[in-house]
Short mmCIF file of C-alpha atoms in Angstrom, two decimals:
data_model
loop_
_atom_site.label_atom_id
_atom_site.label_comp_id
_atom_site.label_asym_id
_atom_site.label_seq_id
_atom_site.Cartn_x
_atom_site.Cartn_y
_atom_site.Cartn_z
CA UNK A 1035 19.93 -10.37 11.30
CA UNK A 1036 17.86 -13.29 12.85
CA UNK A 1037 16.84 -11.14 16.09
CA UNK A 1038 14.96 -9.24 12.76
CA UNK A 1039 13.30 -11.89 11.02
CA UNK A 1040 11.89 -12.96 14.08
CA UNK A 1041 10.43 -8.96 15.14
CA UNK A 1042 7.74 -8.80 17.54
CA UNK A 1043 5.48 -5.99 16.89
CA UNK A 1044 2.63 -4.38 18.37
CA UNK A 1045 -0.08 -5.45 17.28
CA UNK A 1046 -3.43 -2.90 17.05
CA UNK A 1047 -6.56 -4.45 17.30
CA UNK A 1048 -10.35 -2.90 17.12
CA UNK A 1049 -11.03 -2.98 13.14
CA UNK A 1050 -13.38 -5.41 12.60
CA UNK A 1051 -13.09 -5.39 8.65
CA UNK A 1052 -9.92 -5.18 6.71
CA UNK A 1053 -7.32 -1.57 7.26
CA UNK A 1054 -6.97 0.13 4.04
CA UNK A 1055 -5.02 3.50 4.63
CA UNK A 1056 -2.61 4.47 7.63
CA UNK A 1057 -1.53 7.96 7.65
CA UNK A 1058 1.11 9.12 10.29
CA UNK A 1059 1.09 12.73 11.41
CA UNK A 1060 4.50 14.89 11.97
CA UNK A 1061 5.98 14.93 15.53
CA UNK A 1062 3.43 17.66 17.24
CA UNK A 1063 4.13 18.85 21.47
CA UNK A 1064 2.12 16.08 22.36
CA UNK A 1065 3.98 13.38 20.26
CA UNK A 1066 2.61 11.84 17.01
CA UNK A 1067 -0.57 9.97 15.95
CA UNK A 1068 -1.74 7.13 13.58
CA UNK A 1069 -4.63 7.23 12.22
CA UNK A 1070 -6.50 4.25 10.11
CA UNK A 1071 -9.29 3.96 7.85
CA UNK A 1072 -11.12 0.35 7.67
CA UNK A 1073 -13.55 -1.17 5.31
CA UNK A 1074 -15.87 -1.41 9.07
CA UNK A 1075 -17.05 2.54 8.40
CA UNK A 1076 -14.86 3.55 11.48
CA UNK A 1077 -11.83 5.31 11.14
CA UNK A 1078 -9.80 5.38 14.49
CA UNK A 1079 -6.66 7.44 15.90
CA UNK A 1080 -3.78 6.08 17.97
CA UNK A 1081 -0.46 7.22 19.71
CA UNK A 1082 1.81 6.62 17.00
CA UNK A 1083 4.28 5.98 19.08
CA UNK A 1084 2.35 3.03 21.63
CA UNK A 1085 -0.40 1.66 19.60
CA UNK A 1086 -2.62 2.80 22.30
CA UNK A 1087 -6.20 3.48 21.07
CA UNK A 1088 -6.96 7.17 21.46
CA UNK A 1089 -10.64 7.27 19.86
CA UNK A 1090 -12.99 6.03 16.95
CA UNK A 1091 -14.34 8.67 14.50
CA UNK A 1092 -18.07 7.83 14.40
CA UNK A 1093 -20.37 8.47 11.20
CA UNK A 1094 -19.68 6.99 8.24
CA UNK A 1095 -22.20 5.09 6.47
CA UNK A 1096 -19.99 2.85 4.35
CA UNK A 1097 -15.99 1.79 3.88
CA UNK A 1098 -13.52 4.13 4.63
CA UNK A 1099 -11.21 3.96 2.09
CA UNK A 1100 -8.96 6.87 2.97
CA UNK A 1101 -7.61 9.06 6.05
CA UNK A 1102 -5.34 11.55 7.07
CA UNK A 1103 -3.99 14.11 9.98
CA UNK A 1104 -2.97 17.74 9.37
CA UNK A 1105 0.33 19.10 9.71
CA UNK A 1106 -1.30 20.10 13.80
CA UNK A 1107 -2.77 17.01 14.50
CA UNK A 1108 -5.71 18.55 15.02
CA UNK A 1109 -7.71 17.20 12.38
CA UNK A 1110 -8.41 14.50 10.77
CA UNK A 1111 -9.97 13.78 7.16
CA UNK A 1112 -11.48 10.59 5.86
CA UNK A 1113 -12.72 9.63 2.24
CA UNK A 1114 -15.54 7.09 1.96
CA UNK A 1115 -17.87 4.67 -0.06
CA UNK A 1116 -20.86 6.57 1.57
CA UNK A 1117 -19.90 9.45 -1.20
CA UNK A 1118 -18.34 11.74 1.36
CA UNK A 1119 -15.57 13.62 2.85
CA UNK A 1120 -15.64 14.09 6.14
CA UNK A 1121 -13.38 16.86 8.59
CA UNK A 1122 -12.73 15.66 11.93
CA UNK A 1123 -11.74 17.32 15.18
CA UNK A 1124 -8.89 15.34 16.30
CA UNK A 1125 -9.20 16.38 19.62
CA UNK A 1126 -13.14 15.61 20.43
CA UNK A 1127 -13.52 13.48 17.56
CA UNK A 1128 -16.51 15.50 16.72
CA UNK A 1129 -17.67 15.90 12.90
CA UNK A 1130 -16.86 19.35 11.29
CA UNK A 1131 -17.60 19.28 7.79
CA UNK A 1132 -18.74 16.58 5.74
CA UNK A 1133 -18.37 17.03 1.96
CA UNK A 1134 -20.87 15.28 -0.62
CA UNK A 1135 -19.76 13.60 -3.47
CA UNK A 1136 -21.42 11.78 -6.56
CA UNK A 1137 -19.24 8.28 -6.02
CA UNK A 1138 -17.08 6.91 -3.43
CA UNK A 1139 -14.30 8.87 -2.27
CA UNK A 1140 -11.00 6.84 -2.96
CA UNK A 1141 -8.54 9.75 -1.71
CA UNK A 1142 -7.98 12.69 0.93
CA UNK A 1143 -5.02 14.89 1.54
CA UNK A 1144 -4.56 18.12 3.45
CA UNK A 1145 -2.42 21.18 2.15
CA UNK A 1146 0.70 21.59 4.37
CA UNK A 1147 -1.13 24.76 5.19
CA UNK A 1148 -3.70 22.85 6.64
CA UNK A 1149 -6.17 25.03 4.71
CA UNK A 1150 -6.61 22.97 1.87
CA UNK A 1151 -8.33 19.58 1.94
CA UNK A 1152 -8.32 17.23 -2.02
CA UNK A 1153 -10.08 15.08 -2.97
CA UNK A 1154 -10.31 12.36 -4.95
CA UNK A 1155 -12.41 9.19 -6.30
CA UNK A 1156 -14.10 7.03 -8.63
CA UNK A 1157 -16.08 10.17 -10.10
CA UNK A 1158 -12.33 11.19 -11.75
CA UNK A 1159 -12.68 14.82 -10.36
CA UNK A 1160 -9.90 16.17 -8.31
CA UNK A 1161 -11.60 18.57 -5.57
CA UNK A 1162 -9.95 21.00 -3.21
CA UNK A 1163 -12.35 22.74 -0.84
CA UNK A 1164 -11.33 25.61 1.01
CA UNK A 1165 -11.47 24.75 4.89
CA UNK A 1166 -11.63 28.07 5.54
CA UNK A 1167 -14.92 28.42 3.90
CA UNK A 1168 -16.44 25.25 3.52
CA UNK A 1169 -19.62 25.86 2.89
CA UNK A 1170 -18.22 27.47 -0.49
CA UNK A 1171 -18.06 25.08 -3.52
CA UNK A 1172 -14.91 23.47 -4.06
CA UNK A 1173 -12.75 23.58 -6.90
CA UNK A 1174 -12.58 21.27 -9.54
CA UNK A 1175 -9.54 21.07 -11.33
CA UNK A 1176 -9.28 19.57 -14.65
CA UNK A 1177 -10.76 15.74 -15.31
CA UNK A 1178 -8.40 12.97 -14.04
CA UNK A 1179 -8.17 10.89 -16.65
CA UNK A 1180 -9.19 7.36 -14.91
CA UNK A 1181 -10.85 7.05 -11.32
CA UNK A 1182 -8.22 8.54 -8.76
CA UNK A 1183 -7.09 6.25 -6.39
CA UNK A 1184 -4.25 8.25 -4.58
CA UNK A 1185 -3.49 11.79 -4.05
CA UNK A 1186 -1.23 14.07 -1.82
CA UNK A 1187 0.22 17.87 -2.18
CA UNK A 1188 3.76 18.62 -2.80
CA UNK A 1189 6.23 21.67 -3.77
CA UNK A 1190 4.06 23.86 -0.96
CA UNK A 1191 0.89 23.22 -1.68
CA UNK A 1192 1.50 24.32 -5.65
CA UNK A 1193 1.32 21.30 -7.13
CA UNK A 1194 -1.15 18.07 -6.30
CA UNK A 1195 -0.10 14.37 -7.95
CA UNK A 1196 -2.72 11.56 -8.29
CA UNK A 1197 -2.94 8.00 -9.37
CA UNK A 1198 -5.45 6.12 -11.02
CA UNK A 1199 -6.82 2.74 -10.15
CA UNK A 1200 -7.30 1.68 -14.17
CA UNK A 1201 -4.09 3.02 -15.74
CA UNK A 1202 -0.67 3.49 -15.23
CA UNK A 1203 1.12 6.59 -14.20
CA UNK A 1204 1.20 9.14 -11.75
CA UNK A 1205 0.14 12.83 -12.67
CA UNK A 1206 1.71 16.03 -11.47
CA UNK A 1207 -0.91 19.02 -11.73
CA UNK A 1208 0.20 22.54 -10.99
CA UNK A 1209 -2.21 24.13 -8.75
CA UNK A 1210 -2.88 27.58 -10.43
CA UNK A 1211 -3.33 26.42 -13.95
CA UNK A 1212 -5.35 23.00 -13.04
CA UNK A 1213 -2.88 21.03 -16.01
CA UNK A 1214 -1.43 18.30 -15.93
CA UNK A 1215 2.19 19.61 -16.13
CA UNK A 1216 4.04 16.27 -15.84
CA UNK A 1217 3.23 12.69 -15.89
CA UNK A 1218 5.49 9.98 -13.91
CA UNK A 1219 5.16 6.60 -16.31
CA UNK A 1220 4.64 3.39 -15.24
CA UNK A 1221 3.03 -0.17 -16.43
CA UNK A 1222 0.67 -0.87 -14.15
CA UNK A 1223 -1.60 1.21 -12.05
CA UNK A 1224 0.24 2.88 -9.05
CA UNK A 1225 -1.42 1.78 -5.22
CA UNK A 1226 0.84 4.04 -3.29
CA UNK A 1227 2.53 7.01 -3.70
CA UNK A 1228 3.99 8.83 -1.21
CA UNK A 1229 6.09 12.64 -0.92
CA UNK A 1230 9.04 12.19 1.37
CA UNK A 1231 9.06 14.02 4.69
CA UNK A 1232 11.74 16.15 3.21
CA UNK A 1233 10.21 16.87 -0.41
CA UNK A 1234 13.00 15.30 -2.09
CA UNK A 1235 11.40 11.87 -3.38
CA UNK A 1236 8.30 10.70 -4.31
CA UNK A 1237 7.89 7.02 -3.71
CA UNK A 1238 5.32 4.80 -5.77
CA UNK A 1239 4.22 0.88 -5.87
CA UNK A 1240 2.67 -0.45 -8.59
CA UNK A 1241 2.39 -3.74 -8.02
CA UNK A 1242 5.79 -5.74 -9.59
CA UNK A 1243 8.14 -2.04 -8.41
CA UNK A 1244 9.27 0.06 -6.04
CA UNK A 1245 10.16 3.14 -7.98
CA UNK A 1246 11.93 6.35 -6.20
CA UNK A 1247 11.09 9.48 -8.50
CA UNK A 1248 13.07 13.32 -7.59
CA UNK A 1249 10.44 15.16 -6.61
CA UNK A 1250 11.63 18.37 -7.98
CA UNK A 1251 13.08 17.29 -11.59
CA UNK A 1252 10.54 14.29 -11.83
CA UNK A 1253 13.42 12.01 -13.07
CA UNK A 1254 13.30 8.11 -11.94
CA UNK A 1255 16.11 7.87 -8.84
CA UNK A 1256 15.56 4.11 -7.79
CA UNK A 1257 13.66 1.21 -9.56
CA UNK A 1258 13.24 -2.22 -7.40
CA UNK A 1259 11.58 -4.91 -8.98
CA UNK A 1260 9.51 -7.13 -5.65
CA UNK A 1261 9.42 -10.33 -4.96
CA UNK A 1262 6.03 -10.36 -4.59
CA UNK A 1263 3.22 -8.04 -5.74
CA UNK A 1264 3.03 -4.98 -3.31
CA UNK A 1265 0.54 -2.46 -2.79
CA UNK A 1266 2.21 -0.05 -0.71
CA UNK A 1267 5.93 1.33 0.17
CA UNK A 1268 7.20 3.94 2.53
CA UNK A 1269 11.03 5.36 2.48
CA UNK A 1270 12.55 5.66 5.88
CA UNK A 1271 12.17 9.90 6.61
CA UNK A 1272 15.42 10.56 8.47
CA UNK A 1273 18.30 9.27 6.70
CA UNK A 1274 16.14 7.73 4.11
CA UNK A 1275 18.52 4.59 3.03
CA UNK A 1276 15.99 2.17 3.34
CA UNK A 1277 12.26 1.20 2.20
CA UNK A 1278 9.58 -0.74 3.20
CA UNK A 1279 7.10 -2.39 1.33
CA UNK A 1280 4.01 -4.90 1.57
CA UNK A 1281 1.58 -6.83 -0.10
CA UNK A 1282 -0.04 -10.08 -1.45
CA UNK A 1283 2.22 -12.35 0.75
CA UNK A 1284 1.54 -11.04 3.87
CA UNK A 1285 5.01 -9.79 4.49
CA UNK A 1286 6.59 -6.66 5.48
CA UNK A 1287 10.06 -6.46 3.43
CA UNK A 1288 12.47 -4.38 4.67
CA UNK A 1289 14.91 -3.19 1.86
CA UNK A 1290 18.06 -1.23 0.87
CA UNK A 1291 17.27 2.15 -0.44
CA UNK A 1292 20.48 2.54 -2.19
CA UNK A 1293 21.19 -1.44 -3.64
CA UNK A 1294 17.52 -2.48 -3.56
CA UNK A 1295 18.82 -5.78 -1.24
CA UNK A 1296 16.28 -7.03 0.81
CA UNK A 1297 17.27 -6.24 4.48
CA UNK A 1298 14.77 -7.83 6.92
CA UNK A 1299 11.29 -9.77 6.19
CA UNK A 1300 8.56 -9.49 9.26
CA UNK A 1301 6.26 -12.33 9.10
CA UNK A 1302 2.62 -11.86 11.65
CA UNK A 1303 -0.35 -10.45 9.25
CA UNK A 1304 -2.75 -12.92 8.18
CA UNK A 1305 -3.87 -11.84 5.27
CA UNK A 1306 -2.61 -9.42 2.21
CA UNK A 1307 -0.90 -6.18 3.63
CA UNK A 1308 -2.77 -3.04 2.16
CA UNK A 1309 -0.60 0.00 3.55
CA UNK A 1310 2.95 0.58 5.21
CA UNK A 1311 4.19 3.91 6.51
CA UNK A 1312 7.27 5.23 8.39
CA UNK A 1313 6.72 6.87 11.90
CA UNK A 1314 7.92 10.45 11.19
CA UNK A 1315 11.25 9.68 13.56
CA UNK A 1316 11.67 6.46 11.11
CA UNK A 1317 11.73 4.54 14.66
CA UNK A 1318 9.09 2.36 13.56
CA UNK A 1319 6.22 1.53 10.92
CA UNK A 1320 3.06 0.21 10.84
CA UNK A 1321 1.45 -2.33 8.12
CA UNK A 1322 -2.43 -2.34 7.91
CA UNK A 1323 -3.99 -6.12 6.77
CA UNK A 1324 -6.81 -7.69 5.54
CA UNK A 1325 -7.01 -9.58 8.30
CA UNK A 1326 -8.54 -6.37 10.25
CA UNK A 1327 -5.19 -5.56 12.23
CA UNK A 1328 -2.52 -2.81 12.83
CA UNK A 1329 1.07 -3.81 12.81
CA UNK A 1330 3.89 -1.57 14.53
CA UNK A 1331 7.19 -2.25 13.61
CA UNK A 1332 10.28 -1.07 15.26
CA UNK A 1333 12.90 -0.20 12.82
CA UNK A 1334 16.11 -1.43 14.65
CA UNK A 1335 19.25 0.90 15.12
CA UNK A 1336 21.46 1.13 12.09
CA UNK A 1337 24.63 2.50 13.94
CA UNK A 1338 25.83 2.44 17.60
CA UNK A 1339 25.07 6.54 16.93
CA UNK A 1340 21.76 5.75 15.54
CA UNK A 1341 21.21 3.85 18.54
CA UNK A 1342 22.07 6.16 21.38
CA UNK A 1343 19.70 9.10 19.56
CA UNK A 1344 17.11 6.26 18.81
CA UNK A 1345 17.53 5.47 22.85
CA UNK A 1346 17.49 8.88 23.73
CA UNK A 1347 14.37 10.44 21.79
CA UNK A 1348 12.47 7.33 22.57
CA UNK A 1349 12.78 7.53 25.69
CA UNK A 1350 11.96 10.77 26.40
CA UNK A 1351 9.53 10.76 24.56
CA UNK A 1352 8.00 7.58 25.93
CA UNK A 1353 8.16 9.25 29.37
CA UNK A 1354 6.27 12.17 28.64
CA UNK A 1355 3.24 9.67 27.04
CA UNK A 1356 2.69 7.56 29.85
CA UNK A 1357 2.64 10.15 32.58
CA UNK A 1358 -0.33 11.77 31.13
CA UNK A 1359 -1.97 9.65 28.74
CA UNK A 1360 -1.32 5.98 28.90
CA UNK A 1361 -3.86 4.22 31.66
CA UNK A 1362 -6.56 6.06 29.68
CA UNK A 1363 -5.52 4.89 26.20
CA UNK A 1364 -4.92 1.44 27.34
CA UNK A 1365 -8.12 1.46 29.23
CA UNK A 1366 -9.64 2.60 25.19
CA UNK A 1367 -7.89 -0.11 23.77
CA UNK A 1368 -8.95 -3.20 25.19
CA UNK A 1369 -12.26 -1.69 25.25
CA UNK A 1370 -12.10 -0.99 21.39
CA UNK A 1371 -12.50 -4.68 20.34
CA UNK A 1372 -15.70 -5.03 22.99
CA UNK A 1373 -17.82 -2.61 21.84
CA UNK A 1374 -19.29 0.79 20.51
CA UNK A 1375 -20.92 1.99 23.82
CA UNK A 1376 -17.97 2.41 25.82
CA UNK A 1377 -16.13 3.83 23.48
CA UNK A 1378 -18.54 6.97 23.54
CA UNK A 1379 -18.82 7.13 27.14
CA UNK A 1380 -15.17 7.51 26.76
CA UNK A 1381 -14.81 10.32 24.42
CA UNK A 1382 -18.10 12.20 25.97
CA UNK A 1383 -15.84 12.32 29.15
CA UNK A 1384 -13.33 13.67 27.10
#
């Protein structure tokens, strides 16, 4: 337990403003990516598994409050305070599509299809546009009832669930229809909701809980008050018995999924902790901070089994990164924090 409380991490830097979403794609052939949005306009994607600065998504004009990978890898999508959406290639890093909005974008999710992209923001209009054909206009489905502040897809892409920043509650809207069809109660506005990585729970802070929801009956599993206020929590994806969660006190808890105990604490941000996710092997997670930095986490074995896959997979894995990509990521990474210009050489070389 003390080797725990005393957890080294990795520690991203090359946001110069505070890191207010973290989105982790699935495992892909070439391993999985992180990808960050900061309140410094620049988005940037990592090797989820390293840290290792891969590239910086250049164009915004404002705070990017939102980001996220498709089920490939192979795009990215950001929402902004510049009143866009923007489509990346996650390859080049080039700009596809940028979508116009009337207010800042708060929220951005991609179907599991990866045709799909929602959005979501203070105008309280839910918008999928067709990727497909994005010049098309996108669909609106029915008025949120406050400004949206989260969103993501669920049950195959047939029903979307948002949050709003000014009320309680999530909402579950089927797809076809464009109703409201169910909504998830809570007191206080939820900051973070997530969909497991097997469908089966949908996990939500809002602020004084943790609350576990089944994702298929909509009945509250799990409901953990915090010790502190927390703006984000993440379940664990593989055997999903515990949960992380952070917030005001700078802390990322560690905590029993099943008796709510508080497992591990990881002290290093210095300043609130905005966002938490789970690597999609549950290896590791990474905690995003005012304080402008990128926190990875490793999980810790739970079992002498757990640790010989753990060893195994990582390994591997690990292997496979740093024969082709490493030297070139590191060389990205210390250059991140120095500035803009190499940065570009970098990816035009790409």
């Amino acid at each position: 337990m003390e080797k725990k409380r005393v957890a080294v991490p990795l520690v991203c830097h090359g946001h110069s403003r505070p890191v207010v979403d973290l989105f982790y794609s699935p495992v892909t052939p070439d391993g999985f990516f992180l990808i960050s949005a900061s309140k410094d306009s620049n988005p940037m994607l990592r090797n989820g598994e390293t840290g290792d600065w891969i590239g910086t998504f250049e164009g915004h004009k404002g705070a990017v409050w939102s980001c996220c990978l498709d089920t490939n890898a192979l795009r990215a999508a950001t929402g902004s305070a510049d009143f866009t959406a923007k489509v990346w290639d996650a390859l080049t890093g080039d700009e596809l599509h940028s979508f116009e909005h009337k207010h800042i974008v708060r929220a951005c999710a991609f179907s599991e299809d990866t045709h799909l992209l929602l959005t979501g923001g203070i105008e309280k209009i839910l918008r999928i546009y067709d990727l497909n054909r994005p010049d098309a206009p996108p669909r609106e489905v029915d008025k949120s009832p406050g400004s949206v502040r989260t969103v993501a897809w669920l049950h195959s892409d047939q029903t979307i669930l948002s949050s709003c920043t000014d009320m309680g509650g999530v909402r579950l809207w089927d797809v076809r229809s464009g109703k409201i069809v169910q909504t998830l109660e809570t007191k206080s506005s939820v900051t973070s909701a997530e969909v497991s990585q097997d469908g089966r729970y949908i996990t939500t802070a809002d602020g004084s809980t943790v609350k576990f929801w089944d994702a298929n009956y909509f009945g509250l599993v799990k409901s953990y008050n915090m010790p502190c206020t927390v703006e984000s929590a993440s379940l664990e994806p593989k055997y999903g018995n515990k949960f992380i969660a952070g917030g005001e006190d700078m802390w990322i808890r560690v905590f029993d999924f099943h008796t709510g105990d508080e497992i591990a604490c990881n002290k290093g941000h210095h300043g609130p902790v905005h966002c938490v996710r789970f690597s999609p092997g549950g290896e590791s997670y990474a905690s995003g901070s005012e304080d402008g930095t990128i926190r990875i986490w490793q999980t810790g074995p739970l079992t002498h089994d757990d640790t010989e896959t753990l060893t195994a997979n990582g390994s591997t894995g690990k292997v496979k990164v740093t024969a082709e990509e490493v030297s070139r990521k590191i060389e990205g990474f210390h250059i991140a924090d120095e500035g803009k210009s190499i940065e570009k050489e970098e990816a035009v070389n790409e």
